[in-house]
Amino acid sequence: MIVGLPKEIKDNENRVALTPAGVRAFSAAGHEVVVEQSAGAGSGISDEDYTAAGAKILPTADEVFARAGMIVKVKEPVGPEYRRLREGQILFTYLHLAPAGELTAMLLERKVAGVAYETITSSNGSLPLLTPMSEVAGRMAIHVGAFYLQKSNGGRGVLLPGVPGVPPADVVIIGGGVVGTNAAKIAAGMGADVTILEMSPDRMRELDDIFFGRVKTVASNPETLERGCRRADLLVGAVLIPGAAAPKLVSRDLISKMKKGAVAVDVAVDQGGCFATTHATTHSDPVYEVDGVIHYCVANMPGAVARTSTFALTNSTLRYALELANKGLKRAVTENPHLAEGVNTYNGLLTYRAVAESQGREYTPLKQALA
Ligand SMILES: NC(=O)c1ccc[n+]([C@@H]2O[C@H](COP(=O)([O-])OP(=O)(O)OC[C@H]3O[C@@H](n4cnc5c(N)ncnc54)[C@H](O)[C@@H]3O)[C@@H](O)[C@H]2O)c1
């Protein structure tokens, strides 16, 4: 297999999908890796680092896409990348197709085998390739929230931990999964008053055990959501319904009832967001205000801490990328049902049910598509 590693071109996206250790692993397995010039620069990885590991550097993305049977990326294809993809090519990356009709149509038209990091499962039902980036985004949500709560950055001028004699800020997190738990860890570590609203009673029990009373858990329903939003200095949206668009849990009306100068960080923006007022922003223009509430809705938060994120991501993705290269897509997904869950598009067919339902498109089971 020729494996192609292009440079990411989404706004301020500095991660890269393979480290030199990954290149070495592909080379050792008998594959060739072609890397676009300066693909790793944003993560502090030089062309020489890749060459030393056995990669060949190519000057343009066009050449990388043209040569490779499998493209490994971080973010979904954007702009000029659409026309570079071709029939039968494997695209292994985050895709987040549920809210992305145009991208889905392109992958289907071009008959690309789109294998999405975020829908690959593990035997315990978790999403192992979403986890590392969720850990980063959850931790970061509190950093950025604390920053925008400062008066000079538009916030209400609240210090997360308070000081002796002044109570800490209220941090309310909707969704107690990986993002929510990591956000809670940092918020609690900084001394904030932290509440997690969660749907699953079992998850709330786990959270209660993890935090030992330091973080409150509350069953999520319209009433508790309203109380939480009204109280929050910093609101974090961290819900997920795997593969589907995020539910709009916080209405425009509820946003208008929040404290003026509060900060709302919608980490779930990559699945469409869980606030009615959410629209995706970028690192170069990350925030906007609705009814006095600062919204931070960057869809690729981990890109801001690219080096940490690149190593965290590739620690988890490499084994699946190797499996695809070593066995070819058909055999790899037939032998590994968890990897099969990652296949969203194949040969012009939409093979992931939740995406099909979100977009009102026809769903074809993967087994049928492979046959
Ligand atoms: N913006 C970014 O850069 C970025 C980075 C990583 C992850 N994400 C996104 O963050 C979101 C959360 O990811 P995760 O890894 O924590 O998912 P997860 O599955 O670990 O957690 C989601 C949690 O939401 C809970 N939930 C579902 N419906 C709920 C409701 N109505 N009320 C309260 N809780 C509810 C679930 O029970 C679950 O515990 C996803 O949309 C993911 O794609 C975004």
Coordinates of N, CA and C and ligand atoms in Angstrom, one line a residue, residues 15 75 96 118 127 130-131 133-138 174-181 197-200 203 220-221 225 237-242 246-247 249 266-271 297-303, ligand 1:
R15 N -2.4 19.9 13.4 CA -2.1 18.5 13.6 C -1.7 17.8 12.4
K75 N -8.5 16.1 9.8 CA -9.8 16.6 9.6 C -10.4 16.2 8.3
H96 N -17.1 13.2 10.6 CA -18.3 13.9 11.2 C -19.3 14.2 10.1
E118 N -14.2 8.7 14.1 CA -15.1 8.9 15.2 C -16.2 7.8 15.4
L127 N -15.6 4.9 22.0 CA -15.2 5.3 20.7 C -13.7 5.6 20.8
L130 N -12.1 8.8 19.2 CA -12.7 10.1 19.6 C -12.1 10.4 21.0
T131 N -11.8 9.4 21.7 CA -11.4 9.6 23.1 C -10.2 10.6 23.3
M133 N -8.9 13.0 21.5 CA -9.2 14.4 21.1 C -10.3 14.9 22.1
S134 N -11.2 14.1 22.6 CA -12.2 14.5 23.5 C -11.5 14.9 24.8
E135 N -10.4 14.1 25.2 CA -9.7 14.4 26.4 C -9.1 15.8 26.3
V136 N -8.5 16.1 25.1 CA -7.8 17.4 24.9 C -8.9 18.5 24.9
A137 N -10.0 18.3 24.1 CA -11.0 19.4 24.0 C -11.7 19.6 25.3
G138 N -11.9 18.6 26.1 CA -12.6 18.8 27.4 C -11.7 19.6 28.3
I174 N -22.8 20.0 30.3 CA -23.9 19.1 29.8 C -23.3 17.9 29.1
G175 N -23.4 16.7 29.7 CA -22.8 15.5 29.1 C -21.6 15.1 29.9
G176 N -21.6 13.9 30.5 CA -20.6 13.5 31.4 C -19.7 12.4 30.8
G177 N -19.5 12.5 29.5 CA -18.7 11.5 28.8 C -17.2 11.9 28.9
V178 N -16.4 11.6 27.9 CA -15.0 11.9 27.9 C -14.7 13.4 28.0
V179 N -15.4 14.2 27.1 CA -15.2 15.6 27.1 C -15.6 16.2 28.5
G180 N -16.8 15.8 28.9 CA -17.4 16.3 30.2 C -16.5 16.0 31.4
T181 N -16.0 14.8 31.4 CA -15.2 14.3 32.6 C -13.9 15.1 32.6
L197 N -24.5 17.7 34.1 CA -25.8 17.2 33.8 C -25.7 16.0 32.9
E198 N -26.2 14.9 33.2 CA -26.0 13.6 32.4 C -27.3 12.9 32.3
M199 N -27.4 12.1 31.2 CA -28.6 11.3 31.0 C -28.6 9.9 31.7
S200 N -27.4 9.4 31.6 CA -27.3 7.9 32.0 C -27.0 7.8 33.5
R203 N -23.7 6.2 34.3 CA -22.5 7.1 34.1 C -22.5 8.1 35.3
S220 N -30.1 14.9 33.7 CA -30.4 16.0 32.7 C -31.9 15.9 32.2
N221 N -32.6 16.9 32.3 CA -34.0 17.0 31.8 C -34.3 18.5 31.6
L225 N -31.8 21.4 33.1 CA -31.1 22.2 32.1 C -31.3 23.7 32.3
G237 N -21.0 22.5 26.5 CA -21.8 21.5 25.8 C -21.0 20.3 25.4
A238 N -21.3 19.2 26.0 CA -20.4 18.0 25.8 C -21.2 16.7 25.6
V239 N -22.4 16.8 24.9 CA -23.2 15.6 24.7 C -22.8 15.0 23.4
L240 N -23.1 13.7 23.3 CA -23.0 13.0 22.1 C -24.0 11.9 21.9
I241 N -24.6 11.8 20.8 CA -25.4 10.6 20.4 C -24.6 10.1 19.2
P242 N -23.9 8.9 19.4 CA -22.9 8.5 18.4 C -23.3 8.6 17.0
A246 N -26.0 16.4 17.1 CA -26.2 16.6 18.6 C -27.7 17.2 18.8
P247 N -28.3 16.7 19.9 CA -29.6 17.3 20.2 C -29.5 18.7 20.7
L249 N -30.2 21.0 23.1 CA -30.7 21.0 24.4 C -30.9 22.3 25.0
D266 N -19.4 25.3 23.2 CA -20.1 24.2 22.7 C -19.1 23.2 22.0
V267 N -18.6 22.3 22.8 CA -17.6 21.4 22.3 C -18.3 20.4 21.2
A268 N -19.5 20.2 21.4 CA -20.3 19.3 20.5 C -20.6 19.9 19.1
V269 N -20.0 21.1 18.9 CA -20.2 21.8 17.6 C -19.9 20.9 16.4
D270 N -18.9 20.0 16.6 CA -18.6 19.2 15.4 C -19.7 18.2 15.0
Q271 N -20.7 18.1 15.9 CA -21.9 17.3 15.5 C -23.1 18.2 15.4
C297 N -17.2 28.2 19.8 CA -17.7 27.0 19.1 C -16.7 26.6 18.0
V298 N -15.5 26.4 18.4 CA -14.5 26.0 17.5 C -14.6 24.5 17.3
A299 N -14.7 24.1 16.0 CA -14.9 22.7 15.7 C -13.7 21.8 15.8
N300 N -12.5 22.4 15.8 CA -11.3 21.6 15.9 C -10.4 22.2 17.0
M301 N -11.0 22.2 18.2 CA -10.2 22.7 19.3 C -8.8 22.1 19.5
P302 N -8.7 20.8 19.4 CA -7.3 20.2 19.6 C -6.2 20.8 18.7
G303 N -6.7 21.3 17.6 CA -5.7 21.9 16.6 C -4.9 23.0 17.3
Ligands
LIG1 N1 -14.9 20.8 19.1 C1 -14.0 19.9 19.2 O1 -12.8 20.2 18.9 C2 -14.2 18.5 19.7 C3 -13.2 17.6 20.1 C4 -13.5 16.4 20.6 C5 -14.8 16.0 20.7 N2 -15.8 16.8 20.3 C6 -17.2 16.5 20.4 O2 -17.6 16.5 21.8 C7 -18.8 15.8 22.0 C8 -18.7 14.9 23.2 O3 -17.8 13.9 23.0 P1 -17.4 12.8 24.1 O4 -16.2 12.1 23.6 O5 -17.4 13.3 25.4 O6 -18.7 11.8 23.9 P2 -19.1 10.7 25.0 O7 -20.0 9.7 24.3 O8 -18.0 10.2 25.8 O9 -20.0 11.5 26.0 C9 -21.3 12.0 25.7 C10 -22.1 12.0 26.9 O10 -23.3 12.8 26.6 C11 -24.4 12.2 27.4 N3 -25.6 12.7 26.9 C12 -26.3 12.3 25.8 N4 -27.5 13.0 25.7 C13 -27.5 13.8 26.8 C14 -28.5 14.7 27.3 N5 -29.6 15.0 26.7 N6 -28.2 15.4 28.5 C15 -27.0 15.1 29.1 N7 -26.1 14.3 28.7 C16 -26.4 13.6 27.5 C17 -24.1 10.7 27.2 O11 -24.8 9.9 28.1 C18 -22.6 10.6 27.3 O12 -22.2 10.4 28.6 C19 -19.0 15.0 20.6 O13 -19.9 15.7 19.8 C20 -17.6 15.1 20.0 O14 -17.6 14.9 18.6 C21 -15.5 18.0 19.8

